Amino acid sequence: MTATDFDVRRHDSLGLRVQHTLHGNPVLGPLAVLILAIIAFSIVNTRFFAAANLSLVLLQVTVIATIALGQTLIILTAGIDLSAGAIAVFSSVLMAQFCVKAGMPGVLALLLGFACGTAMGAINGMLVTRIKLPPFIVTLGTLTIFFSLNSVVSNSETVRGSDMPGLMTWTGDAIAIGGFQLSYGSIIMLLLFGFFYYTLARTAWGKHVYATGDDVEAARLAGIRTGRVLFSVYTVAGLLYAIGGWILIGRLASASPNVGTEYNLDSITAVVLGGTSLFGGRGGVIGTLIGALIVGVFRNGLQLAGVAVVWQGFAVGLLVLIAVSLDQWIRKVKG
């Protein structure tokens, strides 16, 4: 064997080890990217590591991360939800209208808003499981429907936080930990990620979600009621979007029908950057949280570095392409 052949085989062996490692631990790649980004931006601008700036990064990603949590559940089943942002914004507008126009107390308006978001998710799930329409087509249609209804219900008017009960904007309040400001919305988001991490890893429902996304026909033959699993995933996602809508009210101190047009793609971006496969069956919610933080860190770090907004979007888009290409490579692992 020549030295060149030895080097090639050693290179191939190293590549296979990395491939197998990332296949078994999809969160490692995004975590490495996040750590490297934090180090790089801290070197470029020392203000990046300031407590006030780190608080801002977490605050900026809280809504997207919450919506991306629901998106993760759907993508794990090899689906996709283009209506995620529309449901979140419409739910926030409905909560505000229940308070201001119907005169409901905050708790009731909040619960009804959650119920509406859940119902919108259930509509998506019914169309996917009962009518057998592709998730892309279903959610593309409901995206337009929900945003249109949003404009009709709100009359395209913003409701100020001061006109709503304190409960509606409570998620925007924060507690101080040293110089770090942690909002209640961020705490809710982190608790939700913890809950669904446990649910996906330790419960039968979570295992059925993974099995359905990996191979729906094999899961059905194994006795899993795949239609029920898919319906439950879209329904739960709707509830998570509505919670994201509540956090959004606190973040903006208002309920506006004119925000959130980018939330659909941002949520998908966070999921993909977090290592969850668009083909289903591989990934997890911790990766999604890291993916959302990657987006927040890159945008914040580039802004501190004086990079124009258009190039910030370019950088995030490039990251998505790299992440999808990496996913394709990882999926080629042979057991």
mmCIF file of N, CA, C and O in Angstrom, residues 2-78:
data_model
loop_
_atom_site.group_PDB
_atom_site.id
_atom_site.type_symbol
_atom_site.label_atom_id
_atom_site.label_comp_id
_atom_site.label_asym_id
_atom_site.label_seq_id
_atom_site.Cartn_x
_atom_site.Cartn_y
_atom_site.Cartn_z
ATOM 1 N N THR A 2 0.637 2.168 -0.906
ATOM 2 C CA THR A 2 1.425 3.392 -0.986
ATOM 3 C C THR A 2 0.990 4.374 0.096
ATOM 4 O O THR A 2 -0.089 4.251 0.696
ATOM 5 N N ALA A 3 1.851 5.367 0.320
ATOM 6 C CA ALA A 3 1.527 6.396 1.321
ATOM 7 C C ALA A 3 0.277 7.161 0.925
ATOM 8 O O ALA A 3 -0.543 7.542 1.775
ATOM 9 N N THR A 4 0.098 7.369 -0.387
ATOM 10 C CA THR A 4 -1.090 8.093 -0.866
ATOM 11 C C THR A 4 -2.355 7.307 -0.569
ATOM 12 O O THR A 4 -3.359 7.867 -0.098
ATOM 13 N N ASP A 5 -2.333 5.994 -0.829
ATOM 14 C CA ASP A 5 -3.495 5.146 -0.536
ATOM 15 C C ASP A 5 -3.825 5.157 0.943
ATOM 16 O O ASP A 5 -4.996 5.202 1.348
ATOM 17 N N PHE A 6 -2.779 5.132 1.764
ATOM 18 C CA PHE A 6 -2.984 5.156 3.216
ATOM 19 C C PHE A 6 -3.659 6.451 3.658
ATOM 20 O O PHE A 6 -4.583 6.451 4.464
ATOM 21 N N ASP A 7 -3.191 7.581 3.087
ATOM 22 C CA ASP A 7 -3.772 8.891 3.438
ATOM 23 C C ASP A 7 -5.223 8.969 3.020
ATOM 24 O O ASP A 7 -6.067 9.516 3.742
ATOM 25 N N VAL A 8 -5.554 8.416 1.820
ATOM 26 C CA VAL A 8 -6.935 8.444 1.332
ATOM 27 C C VAL A 8 -7.837 7.625 2.238
ATOM 28 O O VAL A 8 -8.935 8.050 2.616
ATOM 29 N N ARG A 9 -7.362 6.419 2.621
ATOM 30 C CA ARG A 9 -8.179 5.568 3.485
ATOM 31 C C ARG A 9 -8.366 6.192 4.872
ATOM 32 O O ARG A 9 -9.439 6.103 5.455
ATOM 33 N N ARG A 10 -7.301 6.822 5.373
ATOM 34 C CA ARG A 10 -7.415 7.476 6.679
ATOM 35 C C ARG A 10 -8.401 8.626 6.611
ATOM 36 O O ARG A 10 -9.205 8.839 7.528
ATOM 37 N N HIS A 11 -8.366 9.378 5.499
ATOM 38 C CA HIS A 11 -9.306 10.491 5.309
ATOM 39 C C HIS A 11 -10.734 9.977 5.237
ATOM 40 O O HIS A 11 -11.649 10.529 5.857
ATOM 41 N N ASP A 12 -10.939 8.875 4.455
ATOM 42 C CA ASP A 12 -12.279 8.290 4.338
ATOM 43 C C ASP A 12 -12.763 7.783 5.678
ATOM 44 O O ASP A 12 -13.939 7.928 6.041
ATOM 45 N N SER A 13 -11.858 7.160 6.448
ATOM 46 C CA SER A 13 -12.231 6.629 7.754
ATOM 47 C C SER A 13 -12.647 7.754 8.700
ATOM 48 O O SER A 13 -13.630 7.631 9.427
ATOM 49 N N LEU A 14 -11.910 8.864 8.682
ATOM 50 C CA LEU A 14 -12.255 10.005 9.524
ATOM 51 C C LEU A 14 -13.614 10.576 9.113
ATOM 52 O O LEU A 14 -14.452 10.901 9.964
ATOM 53 N N GLY A 15 -13.830 10.689 7.786
ATOM 54 C CA GLY A 15 -15.109 11.211 7.308
ATOM 55 C C GLY A 15 -16.272 10.333 7.730
ATOM 56 O O GLY A 15 -17.322 10.835 8.140
ATOM 57 N N LEU A 16 -16.087 9.011 7.679
ATOM 58 C CA LEU A 16 -17.150 8.091 8.080
ATOM 59 C C LEU A 16 -17.436 8.199 9.572
ATOM 60 O O LEU A 16 -18.601 8.127 10.001
ATOM 61 N N ARG A 17 -16.375 8.370 10.366
ATOM 62 C CA ARG A 17 -16.577 8.506 11.812
ATOM 63 C C ARG A 17 -17.374 9.770 12.128
ATOM 64 O O ARG A 17 -18.270 9.763 12.967
ATOM 65 N N VAL A 18 -17.004 10.854 11.464
ATOM 66 C CA VAL A 18 -17.749 12.109 11.666
ATOM 67 C C VAL A 18 -19.196 11.941 11.227
ATOM 68 O O VAL A 18 -20.136 12.379 11.906
ATOM 69 N N GLN A 19 -19.397 11.275 10.089
ATOM 70 C CA GLN A 19 -20.736 11.055 9.547
ATOM 71 C C GLN A 19 -21.599 10.251 10.520
ATOM 72 O O GLN A 19 -22.745 10.603 10.807
ATOM 73 N N HIS A 20 -21.026 9.165 11.048
ATOM 74 C CA HIS A 20 -21.759 8.325 12.001
ATOM 75 C C HIS A 20 -22.028 9.077 13.310
ATOM 76 O O HIS A 20 -23.110 8.940 13.901
ATOM 77 N N THR A 21 -21.067 9.863 13.751
ATOM 78 C CA THR A 21 -21.245 10.628 14.993
ATOM 79 C C THR A 21 -22.375 11.634 14.862
ATOM 80 O O THR A 21 -23.228 11.750 15.756
ATOM 81 N N LEU A 22 -22.401 12.366 13.753
ATOM 82 C CA LEU A 22 -23.453 13.363 13.543
ATOM 83 C C LEU A 22 -24.802 12.699 13.306
ATOM 84 O O LEU A 22 -25.844 13.258 13.659
ATOM 85 N N HIS A 23 -24.803 11.500 12.709
ATOM 86 C CA HIS A 23 -26.061 10.777 12.498
ATOM 87 C C HIS A 23 -26.665 10.358 13.837
ATOM 88 O O HIS A 23 -27.872 10.445 14.049
ATOM 89 N N GLY A 24 -25.813 9.927 14.756
ATOM 90 C CA GLY A 24 -26.300 9.502 16.061
ATOM 91 C C GLY A 24 -26.541 10.644 17.023
ATOM 92 O O GLY A 24 -27.320 10.514 17.971
ATOM 93 N N ASN A 25 -25.853 11.775 16.812
ATOM 94 C CA ASN A 25 -25.988 12.942 17.702
ATOM 95 C C ASN A 25 -26.158 14.202 16.856
ATOM 96 O O ASN A 25 -25.218 15.006 16.723
ATOM 97 N N PRO A 26 -27.335 14.398 16.266
ATOM 98 C CA PRO A 26 -27.533 15.521 15.335
ATOM 99 C C PRO A 26 -27.372 16.894 15.964
ATOM 100 O O PRO A 26 -27.223 17.882 15.250
ATOM 101 N N VAL A 27 -27.364 16.978 17.299
ATOM 102 C CA VAL A 27 -27.255 18.280 17.957
ATOM 103 C C VAL A 27 -25.806 18.769 18.001
ATOM 104 O O VAL A 27 -25.559 19.966 18.206
ATOM 105 N N LEU A 28 -24.830 17.880 17.789
ATOM 106 C CA LEU A 28 -23.423 18.264 17.923
ATOM 107 C C LEU A 28 -22.997 19.303 16.892
ATOM 108 O O LEU A 28 -22.269 20.240 17.212
ATOM 109 N N GLY A 29 -23.426 19.118 15.647
ATOM 110 C CA GLY A 29 -23.064 20.074 14.598
ATOM 111 C C GLY A 29 -23.557 21.475 14.891
ATOM 112 O O GLY A 29 -22.752 22.435 14.906
ATOM 113 N N PRO A 30 -24.857 21.669 15.143
ATOM 114 C CA PRO A 30 -25.360 23.012 15.472
ATOM 115 C C PRO A 30 -24.712 23.594 16.722
ATOM 116 O O PRO A 30 -24.444 24.805 16.772
ATOM 117 N N LEU A 31 -24.442 22.767 17.718
ATOM 118 C CA LEU A 31 -23.821 23.258 18.943
ATOM 119 C C LEU A 31 -22.422 23.800 18.657
ATOM 120 O O LEU A 31 -22.034 24.865 19.174
ATOM 121 N N ALA A 32 -21.663 23.093 17.812
ATOM 122 C CA ALA A 32 -20.326 23.559 17.437
ATOM 123 C C ALA A 32 -20.403 24.888 16.694
ATOM 124 O O ALA A 32 -19.600 25.804 16.941
ATOM 125 N N VAL A 33 -21.383 25.017 15.795
ATOM 126 C CA VAL A 33 -21.559 26.270 15.045
ATOM 127 C C VAL A 33 -21.889 27.417 15.996
ATOM 128 O O VAL A 33 -21.347 28.525 15.871
ATOM 129 N N LEU A 34 -22.782 27.161 16.961
ATOM 130 C CA LEU A 34 -23.169 28.204 17.918
ATOM 131 C C LEU A 34 -21.972 28.664 18.749
ATOM 132 O O LEU A 34 -21.755 29.874 18.926
ATOM 133 N N ILE A 35 -21.191 27.721 19.252
ATOM 134 C CA ILE A 35 -20.033 28.064 20.078
ATOM 135 C C ILE A 35 -19.015 28.863 19.275
ATOM 136 O O ILE A 35 -18.483 29.890 19.743
ATOM 137 N N LEU A 36 -18.731 28.418 18.055
ATOM 138 C CA LEU A 36 -17.775 29.132 17.205
ATOM 139 C C LEU A 36 -18.259 30.536 16.862
ATOM 140 O O LEU A 36 -17.474 31.495 16.840
ATOM 141 N N ALA A 37 -19.581 30.669 16.622
ATOM 142 C CA ALA A 37 -20.142 31.985 16.307
ATOM 143 C C ALA A 37 -20.018 32.932 17.493
ATOM 144 O O ALA A 37 -19.656 34.107 17.338
ATOM 145 N N ILE A 38 -20.308 32.416 18.694
ATOM 146 C CA ILE A 38 -20.200 33.244 19.899
ATOM 147 C C ILE A 38 -18.753 33.703 20.106
ATOM 148 O O ILE A 38 -18.495 34.882 20.405
ATOM 149 N N ILE A 39 -17.819 32.785 19.942
ATOM 150 C CA ILE A 39 -16.405 33.142 20.099
ATOM 151 C C ILE A 39 -15.981 34.185 19.066
ATOM 152 O O ILE A 39 -15.334 35.191 19.389
ATOM 153 N N ALA A 40 -16.363 33.957 17.811
ATOM 154 C CA ALA A 40 -15.962 34.870 16.731
ATOM 155 C C ALA A 40 -16.522 36.267 16.936
ATOM 156 O O ALA A 40 -15.783 37.269 16.826
ATOM 157 N N PHE A 41 -17.814 36.360 17.255
ATOM 158 C CA PHE A 41 -18.424 37.681 17.405
ATOM 159 C C PHE A 41 -17.941 38.377 18.675
ATOM 160 O O PHE A 41 -17.924 39.615 18.736
ATOM 161 N N SER A 42 -17.544 37.604 19.690
ATOM 162 C CA SER A 42 -16.988 38.211 20.902
ATOM 163 C C SER A 42 -15.632 38.837 20.625
ATOM 164 O O SER A 42 -15.265 39.856 21.221
ATOM 165 N N ILE A 43 -14.887 38.219 19.706
ATOM 166 C CA ILE A 43 -13.587 38.770 19.324
ATOM 167 C C ILE A 43 -13.767 40.028 18.473
ATOM 168 O O ILE A 43 -13.067 41.024 18.639
ATOM 169 N N VAL A 44 -14.748 39.985 17.556
ATOM 170 C CA VAL A 44 -14.991 41.116 16.660
ATOM 171 C C VAL A 44 -15.463 42.339 17.429
ATOM 172 O O VAL A 44 -15.049 43.467 17.144
ATOM 173 N N ASN A 45 -16.344 42.113 18.418
ATOM 174 C CA ASN A 45 -16.882 43.242 19.188
ATOM 175 C C ASN A 45 -17.080 42.800 20.633
ATOM 176 O O ASN A 45 -17.880 41.896 20.909
ATOM 177 N N THR A 46 -16.372 43.410 21.546
ATOM 178 C CA THR A 46 -16.424 43.004 22.952
ATOM 179 C C THR A 46 -17.795 43.257 23.575
ATOM 180 O O THR A 46 -18.117 42.674 24.612
ATOM 181 N N ARG A 47 -18.585 44.122 22.965
ATOM 182 C CA ARG A 47 -19.930 44.385 23.494
ATOM 183 C C ARG A 47 -20.855 43.195 23.340
ATOM 184 O O ARG A 47 -21.906 43.137 23.981
ATOM 185 N N PHE A 48 -20.474 42.243 22.468
ATOM 186 C CA PHE A 48 -21.347 41.102 22.221
ATOM 187 C C PHE A 48 -21.626 40.328 23.508
ATOM 188 O O PHE A 48 -22.751 39.870 23.728
ATOM 189 N N PHE A 49 -20.606 40.179 24.362
ATOM 190 C CA PHE A 49 -20.762 39.386 25.576
ATOM 191 C C PHE A 49 -21.339 40.183 26.747
ATOM 192 O O PHE A 49 -21.440 39.653 27.855
ATOM 193 N N ALA A 50 -21.713 41.414 26.522
ATOM 194 C CA ALA A 50 -22.335 42.205 27.584
ATOM 195 C C ALA A 50 -23.676 41.588 27.965
ATOM 196 O O ALA A 50 -24.405 41.072 27.116
ATOM 197 N N ALA A 51 -23.990 41.633 29.245
ATOM 198 C CA ALA A 51 -25.225 41.018 29.729
ATOM 199 C C ALA A 51 -26.452 41.595 29.030
ATOM 200 O O ALA A 51 -27.387 40.862 28.693
ATOM 201 N N ALA A 52 -26.437 42.898 28.801
ATOM 202 C CA ALA A 52 -27.582 43.538 28.144
ATOM 203 C C ALA A 52 -27.755 43.006 26.726
ATOM 204 O O ALA A 52 -28.887 42.776 26.267
ATOM 205 N N ASN A 53 -26.659 42.776 26.018
ATOM 206 C CA ASN A 53 -26.754 42.281 24.640
ATOM 207 C C ASN A 53 -27.199 40.826 24.603
ATOM 208 O O ASN A 53 -28.008 40.432 23.763
ATOM 209 N N LEU A 54 -26.685 40.009 25.505
ATOM 210 C CA LEU A 54 -27.108 38.603 25.560
ATOM 211 C C LEU A 54 -28.586 38.502 25.927
ATOM 212 O O LEU A 54 -29.303 37.620 25.414
ATOM 213 N N SER A 55 -29.048 39.400 26.795
ATOM 214 C CA SER A 55 -30.481 39.436 27.130
ATOM 215 C C SER A 55 -31.304 39.751 25.896
ATOM 216 O O SER A 55 -32.361 39.150 25.671
ATOM 217 N N LEU A 56 -30.795 40.672 25.087
ATOM 218 C CA LEU A 56 -31.493 41.071 23.864
ATOM 219 C C LEU A 56 -31.570 39.904 22.875
ATOM 220 O O LEU A 56 -32.610 39.681 22.254
ATOM 221 N N VAL A 57 -30.461 39.159 22.728
ATOM 222 C CA VAL A 57 -30.446 38.017 21.806
ATOM 223 C C VAL A 57 -31.520 36.999 22.213
ATOM 224 O O VAL A 57 -32.298 36.532 21.372
ATOM 225 N N LEU A 58 -31.559 36.648 23.500
ATOM 226 C CA LEU A 58 -32.550 35.674 23.969
ATOM 227 C C LEU A 58 -33.961 36.197 23.778
ATOM 228 O O LEU A 58 -34.866 35.459 23.356
ATOM 229 N N LEU A 59 -34.170 37.483 24.067
ATOM 230 C CA LEU A 59 -35.496 38.082 23.899
ATOM 231 C C LEU A 59 -35.932 38.040 22.439
ATOM 232 O O LEU A 59 -37.095 37.741 22.129
ATOM 233 N N GLN A 60 -34.993 38.298 21.524
ATOM 234 C CA GLN A 60 -35.327 38.335 20.105
ATOM 235 C C GLN A 60 -35.684 36.959 19.546
ATOM 236 O O GLN A 60 -36.459 36.865 18.594
ATOM 237 N N VAL A 61 -35.118 35.899 20.109
ATOM 238 C CA VAL A 61 -35.371 34.556 19.560
ATOM 239 C C VAL A 61 -36.514 33.841 20.266
ATOM 240 O O VAL A 61 -36.931 32.763 19.825
ATOM 241 N N THR A 62 -37.055 34.416 21.335
ATOM 242 C CA THR A 62 -38.047 33.701 22.142
ATOM 243 C C THR A 62 -39.291 33.333 21.340
ATOM 244 O O THR A 62 -39.762 32.187 21.386
ATOM 245 N N VAL A 63 -39.855 34.291 20.613
ATOM 246 C CA VAL A 63 -41.079 34.017 19.847
ATOM 247 C C VAL A 63 -40.803 33.000 18.750
ATOM 248 O O VAL A 63 -41.555 32.014 18.596
ATOM 249 N N ILE A 64 -39.730 33.206 17.994
ATOM 250 C CA ILE A 64 -39.393 32.291 16.905
ATOM 251 C C ILE A 64 -39.114 30.899 17.442
ATOM 252 O O ILE A 64 -39.526 29.887 16.852
ATOM 253 N N ALA A 65 -38.404 30.809 18.562
ATOM 254 C CA ALA A 65 -38.092 29.498 19.137
ATOM 255 C C ALA A 65 -39.362 28.760 19.553
ATOM 256 O O ALA A 65 -39.478 27.548 19.355
ATOM 257 N N THR A 66 -40.322 29.475 20.122
ATOM 258 C CA THR A 66 -41.579 28.845 20.537
ATOM 259 C C THR A 66 -42.349 28.323 19.326
ATOM 260 O O THR A 66 -42.872 27.201 19.336
ATOM 261 N N ILE A 67 -42.421 29.133 18.277
ATOM 262 C CA ILE A 67 -43.091 28.698 17.044
ATOM 263 C C ILE A 67 -42.321 27.541 16.414
ATOM 264 O O ILE A 67 -42.913 26.566 15.935
ATOM 265 N N ALA A 68 -40.993 27.624 16.437
ATOM 266 C CA ALA A 68 -40.158 26.571 15.851
ATOM 267 C C ALA A 68 -40.304 25.256 16.602
ATOM 268 O O ALA A 68 -40.101 24.173 16.020
ATOM 269 N N LEU A 69 -40.664 25.314 17.877
ATOM 270 C CA LEU A 69 -40.906 24.081 18.644
ATOM 271 C C LEU A 69 -42.060 23.297 18.037
ATOM 272 O O LEU A 69 -41.966 22.076 17.842
ATOM 273 N N GLY A 70 -43.150 23.994 17.718
ATOM 274 C CA GLY A 70 -44.265 23.326 17.044
ATOM 275 C C GLY A 70 -43.873 22.851 15.655
ATOM 276 O O GLY A 70 -44.259 21.751 15.223
ATOM 277 N N GLN A 71 -43.096 23.669 14.954
ATOM 278 C CA GLN A 71 -42.633 23.293 13.617
ATOM 279 C C GLN A 71 -41.766 22.032 13.666
ATOM 280 O O GLN A 71 -41.838 21.180 12.771
ATOM 281 N N THR A 72 -40.985 21.888 14.735
ATOM 282 C CA THR A 72 -40.130 20.709 14.886
ATOM 283 C C THR A 72 -40.958 19.437 14.933
ATOM 284 O O THR A 72 -40.620 18.426 14.294
ATOM 285 N N LEU A 73 -42.039 19.456 15.704
ATOM 286 C CA LEU A 73 -42.894 18.267 15.819
ATOM 287 C C LEU A 73 -43.406 17.843 14.446
ATOM 288 O O LEU A 73 -43.439 16.647 14.117
ATOM 289 N N ILE A 74 -43.790 18.819 13.645
ATOM 290 C CA ILE A 74 -44.338 18.512 12.320
ATOM 291 C C ILE A 74 -43.248 18.014 11.376
ATOM 292 O O ILE A 74 -43.443 17.036 10.648
ATOM 293 N N ILE A 75 -42.101 18.658 11.388
ATOM 294 C CA ILE A 75 -41.015 18.238 10.492
ATOM 295 C C ILE A 75 -40.483 16.859 10.888
ATOM 296 O O ILE A 75 -40.048 16.083 10.032
ATOM 297 N N LEU A 76 -40.539 16.521 12.171
ATOM 298 C CA LEU A 76 -40.138 15.180 12.593
ATOM 299 C C LEU A 76 -41.005 14.096 11.961
ATOM 300 O O LEU A 76 -40.571 12.949 11.812
ATOM 301 N N THR A 77 -42.234 14.451 11.573
ATOM 302 C CA THR A 77 -43.119 13.484 10.916
ATOM 303 C C THR A 77 -43.020 13.597 9.394
ATOM 304 O O THR A 77 -43.882 13.069 8.685
ATOM 305 N N ALA A 78 -41.976 14.279 8.907
ATOM 306 C CA ALA A 78 -41.740 14.483 7.469
ATOM 307 C C ALA A 78 -42.765 15.422 6.838
ATOM 308 O O ALA A 78 -43.000 15.390 5.637
#
